[in-house]
XYZ file of C-alpha atoms in Angstrom:
623
model
C 51.624 149.885 14.739
C 53.819 147.027 16.732
C 56.774 148.922 15.771
C 55.921 152.655 17.078
C 54.606 151.097 19.996
C 57.543 148.562 20.780
C 60.188 152.112 20.275
C 58.380 153.436 23.137
C 59.302 150.247 25.160
C 56.668 148.988 26.012
C 53.598 146.324 24.612
C 50.313 146.389 26.307
C 49.087 143.024 27.172
C 46.208 144.228 25.263
C 48.635 144.207 22.075
C 50.141 141.059 22.271
C 48.180 138.737 19.591
C 48.259 134.643 22.001
C 49.674 131.787 20.814
C 45.744 130.726 19.629
C 44.978 133.304 17.331
C 48.278 132.619 16.397
C 48.047 129.524 14.760
C 46.050 130.592 11.647
C 48.340 132.793 10.689
C 50.557 132.776 7.923
C 54.047 130.893 9.199
C 56.933 133.896 10.424
C 60.023 133.195 8.824
C 63.188 131.967 11.564
C 64.695 134.375 13.205
C 68.710 134.421 12.906
C 69.301 134.415 16.439
C 70.068 131.154 17.928
C 67.502 129.816 20.163
C 68.252 130.141 24.181
C 69.431 127.171 26.031
C 66.971 125.207 27.470
C 66.702 125.201 31.249
C 66.346 122.425 33.380
C 62.736 122.347 34.937
C 62.477 123.978 37.826
C 60.482 121.991 40.698
C 57.610 122.913 42.076
C 55.686 121.872 45.703
C 53.857 119.080 45.821
C 50.702 121.108 46.811
C 49.187 124.698 48.739
C 49.781 123.077 52.240
C 53.747 122.665 52.011
C 54.330 126.073 50.697
C 52.524 127.584 53.835
C 53.852 124.932 55.967
C 57.297 125.892 54.992
C 56.474 129.094 54.983
C 55.113 129.576 58.584
C 58.031 127.059 59.947
C 60.559 129.378 58.428
C 58.739 132.357 60.068
C 58.052 130.460 63.763
C 61.266 130.634 65.129
C 63.101 130.485 68.349
C 62.288 134.058 67.794
C 58.651 134.140 68.625
C 59.842 131.738 71.964
C 62.532 133.396 73.177
C 62.523 136.833 72.437
C 59.166 138.442 71.817
C 57.971 137.353 75.115
C 60.956 139.604 76.820
C 60.105 142.992 74.588
C 56.860 143.009 75.423
C 57.124 142.449 78.875
C 59.987 144.929 79.293
C 58.253 147.223 76.565
C 55.124 148.038 78.391
C 53.347 144.544 78.440
C 49.736 144.972 76.370
C 50.738 148.211 75.239
C 53.458 146.500 73.284
C 51.376 144.937 70.608
C 50.102 148.769 69.681
C 53.342 149.429 67.502
C 53.850 145.429 67.162
C 51.197 145.247 64.877
C 51.651 148.911 62.994
C 54.865 148.178 62.423
C 53.202 144.459 61.129
C 50.604 146.271 58.984
C 53.185 148.669 57.384
C 56.625 147.158 57.462
C 56.005 143.178 58.108
C 53.211 142.729 55.657
C 53.844 145.160 52.569
C 57.513 144.050 52.719
C 56.061 140.254 53.515
C 54.219 140.172 50.391
C 56.610 141.911 47.787
C 59.037 138.774 48.140
C 56.638 136.361 47.481
C 55.346 137.801 44.929
C 58.748 138.711 43.148
C 60.061 135.199 43.664
C 56.270 133.878 42.476
C 56.168 136.011 39.196
C 60.173 135.433 38.311
C 60.429 132.091 39.122
C 63.670 132.328 40.173
C 65.728 132.679 43.423
C 67.276 135.991 44.801
C 69.791 137.001 42.460
C 68.102 135.962 39.485
C 64.394 137.182 40.482
C 66.252 140.835 39.565
C 66.167 140.452 35.647
C 63.467 142.356 36.322
C 65.039 145.339 37.140
C 69.311 144.481 36.573
C 70.040 148.002 38.553
C 69.354 146.081 41.469
C 70.910 142.549 41.400
C 72.740 143.570 44.296
C 70.429 143.157 46.521
C 70.490 139.576 45.780
C 73.616 139.058 46.400
C 73.191 141.332 49.934
C 70.476 139.259 50.616
C 73.003 136.095 50.267
C 75.209 137.737 52.473
C 72.863 137.723 54.821
C 71.421 134.326 54.381
C 75.149 132.968 54.605
C 76.080 135.122 57.853
C 73.098 134.072 59.790
C 73.441 130.371 58.729
C 76.736 130.434 60.109
C 75.601 131.115 64.115
C 71.684 129.697 63.519
C 73.101 126.217 63.311
C 75.156 126.174 66.075
C 71.965 127.309 68.702
C 70.541 123.922 66.959
C 74.144 121.934 68.099
C 73.200 124.199 72.138
C 70.255 121.965 71.710
C 70.825 118.622 70.862
C 73.628 119.279 73.843
C 70.940 120.212 76.267
C 68.023 117.452 74.404
C 70.742 114.378 74.634
C 71.301 115.696 78.906
C 68.092 115.812 79.006
C 67.808 112.430 79.142
C 69.465 111.980 82.845
C 67.398 112.111 86.140
C 68.522 114.112 87.756
C 68.396 117.055 85.472
C 72.405 117.487 85.236
C 71.453 121.607 86.062
C 68.927 120.860 88.986
C 69.329 121.393 92.538
C 68.252 117.282 93.237
C 71.860 116.277 91.060
C 74.865 115.730 93.444
C 77.610 118.233 91.995
C 74.395 120.771 92.384
C 73.635 119.947 95.546
C 77.023 121.920 97.730
C 75.962 125.017 94.769
C 72.148 125.031 96.406
C 72.689 124.980 100.024
C 74.649 128.080 100.558
C 72.461 130.741 99.521
C 74.533 133.036 101.230
C 77.165 133.604 98.791
C 75.670 132.145 95.766
C 76.189 134.105 92.178
C 75.146 132.197 90.295
C 72.019 128.984 90.144
C 73.252 125.995 88.709
C 71.559 126.126 85.488
C 73.796 129.293 84.689
C 76.980 127.483 86.049
C 75.516 124.454 83.608
C 75.565 127.205 81.012
C 78.605 129.129 81.238
C 81.145 126.302 82.623
C 79.807 123.213 80.897
C 78.410 123.785 77.804
C 79.787 127.049 76.665
C 83.248 127.163 78.900
C 82.982 130.563 78.420
C 84.505 131.304 81.664
C 88.072 129.867 80.200
C 88.012 133.008 77.774
C 89.176 136.297 78.219
C 87.153 137.766 75.738
C 86.931 138.332 71.471
C 90.641 138.006 70.820
C 91.027 134.894 73.635
C 88.459 132.005 71.841
C 90.294 129.402 72.782
C 90.003 125.484 71.723
C 87.549 123.493 70.299
C 84.806 122.478 72.621
C 84.208 118.507 71.085
C 81.266 117.936 72.837
C 79.519 120.620 70.878
C 81.778 120.175 67.948
C 79.820 116.641 67.299
C 76.056 118.237 68.185
C 77.383 121.167 64.837
C 78.410 117.772 62.675
C 74.954 116.277 63.726
C 73.155 119.416 63.185
C 74.475 119.782 59.649
C 74.041 116.097 59.070
C 70.637 116.754 59.572
C 70.083 119.572 57.285
C 71.905 118.387 54.506
C 69.597 114.945 54.358
C 66.723 116.982 54.584
C 67.302 119.230 52.310
C 69.160 117.041 49.461
C 66.289 116.387 47.306
C 65.444 120.326 47.180
C 61.912 120.670 48.127
C 60.593 117.858 47.590
C 62.159 116.127 50.693
C 62.311 120.055 53.334
C 58.584 119.739 51.989
C 57.377 116.357 53.497
C 59.525 117.306 56.860
C 57.808 119.836 57.316
C 54.582 118.175 58.119
C 55.825 117.218 61.408
C 58.592 120.032 62.147
C 56.437 122.687 61.743
C 53.610 121.877 63.516
C 55.076 119.979 66.339
C 55.863 123.327 68.434
C 52.410 123.865 68.536
C 51.165 120.769 69.987
C 54.117 121.211 72.629
C 53.289 124.822 73.163
C 49.580 124.102 73.959
C 51.343 121.318 75.803
C 53.350 124.168 77.781
C 50.717 126.092 78.656
C 48.186 123.658 79.955
C 50.277 122.632 82.409
C 51.413 125.943 83.404
C 48.104 127.029 84.431
C 47.900 124.243 86.533
C 50.910 125.296 88.895
C 50.974 128.104 91.962
C 52.160 131.331 90.878
C 51.169 131.047 87.226
C 48.653 134.416 87.385
C 51.166 136.456 88.742
C 53.923 135.208 85.893
C 51.048 135.893 83.241
C 50.105 139.228 84.538
C 53.433 140.687 84.406
C 53.717 139.533 80.697
C 50.809 141.974 80.040
C 50.026 144.097 82.080
C 50.085 147.576 80.388
C 52.233 150.571 80.800
C 51.156 153.270 78.538
C 54.290 155.720 78.971
C 56.273 153.402 76.999
C 54.402 154.038 73.944
C 56.443 157.719 73.639
C 59.716 155.460 74.315
C 61.415 155.492 70.549
C 62.742 151.981 71.561
C 59.498 150.593 71.925
C 58.953 151.201 68.357
C 62.524 149.642 67.418
C 61.537 147.003 69.754
C 58.515 146.059 67.305
C 60.133 146.393 64.200
C 63.156 145.520 64.575
C 60.862 141.661 66.216
C 58.954 141.971 62.905
C 61.767 141.534 60.737
C 63.557 139.361 63.171
C 60.277 136.889 63.365
C 59.345 137.478 59.570
C 62.461 136.602 57.922
C 62.519 139.840 55.296
C 65.310 140.767 53.718
C 66.874 137.377 53.848
C 65.944 135.468 50.640
C 64.584 132.403 52.093
C 60.646 134.192 51.653
C 61.055 135.236 47.371
C 63.253 131.517 46.868
C 60.400 128.908 48.460
C 57.865 131.748 46.593
C 59.598 130.498 43.454
C 58.856 127.639 43.450
C 54.851 127.927 43.400
C 51.835 127.343 40.516
C 51.884 130.735 38.922
C 48.152 131.587 39.678
C 48.691 131.042 43.708
C 46.782 133.595 45.635
C 49.771 135.223 47.676
C 47.750 138.230 49.068
C 46.240 135.427 50.746
C 49.801 133.195 51.814
C 50.873 136.562 52.669
C 47.529 137.273 55.280
C 47.607 133.755 56.672
C 51.792 133.559 57.690
C 52.275 137.056 58.900
C 48.715 136.741 61.532
C 49.631 133.293 62.474
C 53.273 133.466 62.785
C 52.783 136.639 64.775
C 49.905 134.989 66.545
C 51.920 132.662 67.761
C 54.303 135.201 69.045
C 51.832 135.968 71.277
C 50.357 132.279 72.187
C 54.145 131.289 73.398
C 54.040 134.275 75.742
C 51.891 132.263 78.009
C 53.606 129.379 77.627
C 57.148 130.983 78.914
C 55.853 133.572 81.243
C 53.057 130.763 82.615
C 56.117 128.481 83.934
C 58.433 131.346 85.210
C 55.580 132.796 87.576
C 55.713 130.010 89.187
C 59.756 129.712 89.294
C 59.519 133.451 91.090
C 57.340 132.077 93.443
C 58.929 128.928 94.552
C 61.945 131.195 94.809
C 60.411 134.547 96.687
C 61.444 136.367 93.981
C 59.586 139.327 91.228
C 59.065 137.849 88.321
C 61.641 140.446 86.622
C 64.359 139.073 88.476
C 64.200 135.392 86.657
C 62.700 136.415 83.211
C 65.283 136.889 80.305
C 65.468 136.500 76.264
C 67.608 134.818 73.779
C 70.063 132.220 74.796
C 69.564 132.991 78.567
C 65.595 132.097 78.377
C 66.138 128.796 76.913
C 69.100 127.861 77.807
C 69.001 129.235 80.776
C 65.925 129.954 82.854
C 63.691 127.769 80.873
C 65.155 124.829 81.785
C 65.864 126.062 85.434
C 62.112 126.179 86.138
C 61.512 123.379 83.810
C 63.579 121.494 86.674
C 61.085 121.766 89.176
C 58.436 120.142 87.729
C 57.394 116.802 88.969
C 58.724 114.637 85.420
C 60.579 117.081 84.922
C 63.259 115.043 82.450
C 60.026 114.556 80.055
C 59.493 118.734 80.119
C 62.373 118.832 79.581
C 63.099 116.688 76.422
C 59.933 118.083 74.925
C 61.337 121.986 75.529
C 63.807 121.500 73.482
C 63.251 118.713 71.249
C 60.401 122.206 70.207
C 63.364 124.194 69.773
C 65.092 122.084 67.754
C 61.741 121.973 65.513
C 61.614 125.967 65.266
C 65.524 126.511 64.183
C 65.781 123.836 61.589
C 62.768 125.257 59.748
C 63.931 128.228 60.023
C 67.455 127.236 58.726
C 65.576 125.311 55.728
C 64.231 128.966 54.393
C 67.672 130.793 55.160
C 69.588 127.203 52.856
C 66.787 127.475 50.266
C 67.433 130.468 49.517
C 71.448 129.490 49.123
C 70.871 126.834 47.421
C 68.438 128.461 45.157
C 70.143 131.598 44.035
C 73.294 129.176 43.539
C 71.714 126.879 41.391
C 69.640 129.552 39.125
C 73.045 131.247 38.409
C 73.981 127.399 37.720
C 71.316 125.313 35.896
C 73.522 123.082 35.590
C 73.244 121.817 39.713
C 69.907 121.797 39.230
C 69.336 118.632 35.832
C 72.499 116.525 37.317
C 71.796 115.099 41.106
C 74.679 114.145 41.276
C 76.557 117.774 41.429
C 74.322 118.723 43.263
C 74.412 116.116 46.128
C 78.474 117.437 46.041
C 77.228 120.732 45.767
C 75.316 120.983 48.752
C 77.512 117.984 50.472
C 80.206 121.235 50.128
C 77.995 123.805 51.579
C 77.002 122.264 54.386
C 80.877 120.682 55.622
C 81.944 124.652 54.466
C 79.114 125.686 57.368
C 80.520 123.600 59.816
C 83.978 124.335 59.820
C 83.646 128.252 59.977
C 81.260 127.134 63.025
C 83.786 125.582 64.791
C 84.940 128.917 65.768
C 81.253 129.640 67.600
C 82.077 126.788 69.678
C 85.112 126.932 70.772
C 85.363 128.928 74.855
C 85.177 132.234 73.519
C 82.700 131.659 70.714
C 79.467 133.171 72.579
C 81.606 136.188 71.792
C 81.754 135.263 68.104
C 78.079 134.551 67.965
C 76.937 137.607 69.765
C 78.849 139.711 67.187
C 77.305 137.541 64.357
C 73.949 138.312 65.913
C 73.587 141.680 66.552
C 75.142 142.400 63.234
C 74.513 140.668 60.582
C 70.729 141.455 60.858
C 70.877 145.499 61.623
C 71.272 148.124 59.852
C 72.215 145.840 56.778
C 68.969 144.089 56.521
C 67.044 147.559 56.887
C 69.435 149.026 54.228
C 68.885 146.380 51.686
C 64.881 146.035 52.167
C 64.827 149.793 52.144
C 66.142 149.735 48.154
C 64.286 146.700 47.689
C 60.713 148.435 48.532
C 61.993 151.758 46.638
C 63.036 149.861 43.774
C 60.150 148.174 43.237
C 57.721 151.298 43.995
C 59.875 153.428 41.309
C 62.433 151.843 39.550
C 60.287 148.644 37.615
C 57.337 150.348 38.387
C 55.199 149.246 41.824
C 51.891 150.504 38.902
C 53.507 147.667 36.812
C 53.975 144.853 40.252
C 50.328 145.503 41.114
C 49.859 144.264 37.846
C 51.782 141.175 37.851
C 49.864 140.833 40.782
C 46.885 140.612 38.931
C 48.075 138.347 36.116
C 48.936 136.077 38.623
C 46.097 136.231 40.950
C 43.578 134.777 37.843
C 40.407 135.408 39.246
C 41.165 138.108 41.622
C 38.461 138.458 44.305
C 37.044 141.878 45.550
C 38.691 142.541 48.637
C 42.193 141.372 46.817
C 42.555 144.364 44.455
C 41.195 146.592 47.390
C 44.198 145.522 49.821
C 46.507 145.974 46.675
C 45.355 150.181 47.227
C 46.453 149.711 50.724
C 49.915 147.735 49.970
C 50.931 150.053 47.379
C 49.720 153.109 49.822
C 52.273 150.763 51.866
C 55.425 150.338 49.400
C 55.824 153.551 47.885
C 55.051 156.121 51.062
C 54.719 154.215 54.796
C 57.199 151.429 54.512
C 59.646 153.913 53.103
C 58.742 156.055 55.553
C 59.117 153.660 58.684
C 62.474 151.259 57.282
C 63.896 155.165 57.025
C 62.895 155.679 60.610
C 64.155 152.196 61.981
C 67.458 153.056 60.417
C 68.046 155.944 61.403
C 67.309 154.925 65.137
C 69.605 152.507 64.545
C 72.631 154.115 63.923
C 72.090 156.091 66.938
C 71.669 153.495 69.328
C 75.518 152.098 67.309
C 77.111 155.159 68.130
C 75.643 155.358 71.170
C 75.790 152.191 72.987
C 78.868 150.044 73.589
C 78.461 145.773 72.513
C 78.560 143.718 75.704
C 77.793 140.201 76.511
C 76.990 139.689 80.571
C 79.622 141.842 82.618
C 82.239 141.789 78.872
C 81.826 144.934 76.800
C 83.312 144.728 73.571
C 86.682 146.524 72.157
C 86.248 148.291 69.480
C 87.848 146.897 66.998
C 85.664 144.096 67.857
C 82.613 146.831 67.493
C 84.435 147.968 64.207
C 84.572 144.394 62.261
C 80.498 143.667 63.193
C 80.038 146.936 61.469
C 81.973 146.195 58.535
C 79.693 142.096 58.015
C 77.067 144.839 58.041
C 78.431 147.121 55.944
C 79.840 144.330 53.680
C 76.355 142.893 52.718
C 74.909 146.164 51.732
C 77.688 147.346 49.507
C 77.439 144.912 47.399
C 74.298 147.277 46.393
C 76.167 149.779 45.579
C 78.959 147.304 44.041
C 76.564 145.636 41.234
C 74.899 148.661 40.104
C 78.143 150.384 39.114
C 78.732 147.045 37.462
C 74.888 147.089 35.689
C 75.293 150.258 34.191
C 79.196 149.882 33.539
C 78.239 146.910 31.199
C 75.581 149.258 28.966
C 76.744 151.973 26.869
C 75.528 155.745 25.574
C 75.330 158.936 28.319
C 75.008 158.049 31.615
C 71.099 159.031 31.767
C 70.932 156.370 28.983
C 73.432 153.636 30.802
C 71.202 154.475 34.024
C 67.523 153.952 31.647
C 68.829 150.906 29.870
C 69.587 148.817 33.359
C 66.560 149.321 35.139
C 65.159 147.480 31.920
C 63.576 144.181 32.767
C 65.818 141.139 30.393
C 64.257 139.923 27.372
C 64.404 136.106 29.590
C 61.973 138.158 32.483
C 58.927 135.947 32.856
C 60.298 132.712 30.456
C 59.636 130.785 33.157
C 56.049 132.074 33.882
C 55.358 131.961 30.047
C 56.701 128.851 30.089
C 55.170 127.774 32.670
C 51.309 128.776 31.536
C 51.603 127.758 28.123
C 52.591 124.616 28.270
C 49.903 122.777 27.934
C 48.618 124.313 24.063
C 52.259 123.433 23.248
C 53.320 126.799 21.967
C 56.922 127.214 21.199
C 59.210 129.201 23.578
C 59.864 132.459 21.984
C 55.826 132.848 21.619
C 54.725 135.298 25.026
C 51.190 134.724 25.837
C 48.619 137.161 27.416
C 48.317 138.668 29.361
C 52.536 139.292 30.342
C 53.438 143.037 29.363
C 56.615 142.911 27.428
C 59.429 145.050 28.291
C 61.455 145.117 24.855
C 65.594 146.491 25.011
C 68.146 147.647 23.190
C 68.728 144.043 21.119
C 65.702 143.585 20.809
C 65.704 146.425 18.226
C 68.741 144.960 16.788
C 67.494 142.038 15.809
C 64.524 143.575 14.556
C 66.908 145.568 11.777
C 68.844 142.617 11.425
C 66.263 140.726 10.363
C 65.341 143.547 7.915
C 68.309 143.690 6.142
C 68.447 139.980 5.401
C 65.197 140.171 4.032
C 66.426 143.189 1.674
């Protein structure tokens, strides 16, 4: 009977009477329990291309341009692609699909979605903490880009040897320790030469403060109407970088020495495969590039239609993202090869990664080209588009998480606008520390630890929690329920993803985590020649620990809210709440004018203690 099945905790999809058939049965007596408050309507993407472009823009960021090519040449050239794609297929893709599926099925942000397993709510809080740290320093990069973009309208470029103030520096080739582009970056932009270290931030650099303000104003305006506005902006911001990369590749191919740069980028060195650092770099680049574990993917997927094919989207976005990284390497190293040829030095001496590539080496290479002003403007416009797209995803993760917890913000445009304005202004004020004379030291600290071991621990617990607490079979069934007409290839791929979620992905994440801890203990953190003090490194460790400790804190809260023995409390805290799947049920049944309390197949319903209490109360009242 229905009651005996309910006591077992689960009702299968075949045992639930559909709403259509219920219309012919006798009307049920109204429940004494109060009806749940109506939730404000949730936005949806204007079309599937908006979601795809938003995810591609979010994933294809600065890491594809300034980090992957450098890692590729440093770790054995073309050989690096072997561990890179292994990590993509066994960690990147499975975790990417897990986040998209969880967000789309639950139609909720990174905190509220854990109604599926309240014990793991801390994972969502941890994602929120990581996302806040990333947003804090990521927009500083966009501020630097604005500064360089404005400087690119000068002719000659202020970091080129043609500029009058750089002529003595360029002529004195015997005692030169820094190139004009390095002097411009360190003295004019950062002001790092005026700071002694982490303990001496110095004054705010007001030109950068104005650029940072402009960057946050742009983010605010683009996100003012949520996905309805950012979903339209990505048509430009997600596609323009591909146009620029193509133009840079074509231009680079015509330059003398470009083939030397490309050969340096791809020449294989098979001995590197035995080095654990290579495998760790491959895994970290997958995480860095795909944006896994910070809540952005989960939030964007929560605005999808319920029947969107998440498996197809996962394949398109992840393979497209990694292809872009490989593609960008040709644009970078063809022009760096030309600069090395002009200077008469090996390519390895001019290659760099991170800000050193984007704001020192590559601008210097562009300054050597005819029409350098045009190429510089084009390059920094591309960096701006890449950065803004990624920041959209991170900010969407924060906003969705907060508005799901406080739905009244979503229904009131005035309150939502005020919240977004206050959030952007708070980030701006906190970001001022990163644009002082010593701001680059704080930037490097947050960059190094915000997406380090804390992020790996969060994704590891997400993978284990969904696989073993929520149930990997149930999760796969949820995906099949979403993809109504699941093609045979989708079903076969699900077996592969199931094996990854249960075995391969947790194992590889544990390996990465172990290696990170070993390296953290053995090596010191430094920026250039400056070595961070012990208290600075400890501060970074505390940042990462604060993010992942949310899992433990909120798990204790979830268990303490339940009653019974410790085992009973644990079992109750891993049951889905009654409100789990309600959004999707309402979405799929609204065309049939069915009351929200009714449950439409083929969804499974997990009943909790509250449901049994309600049944007993109704039985007593009828008696």
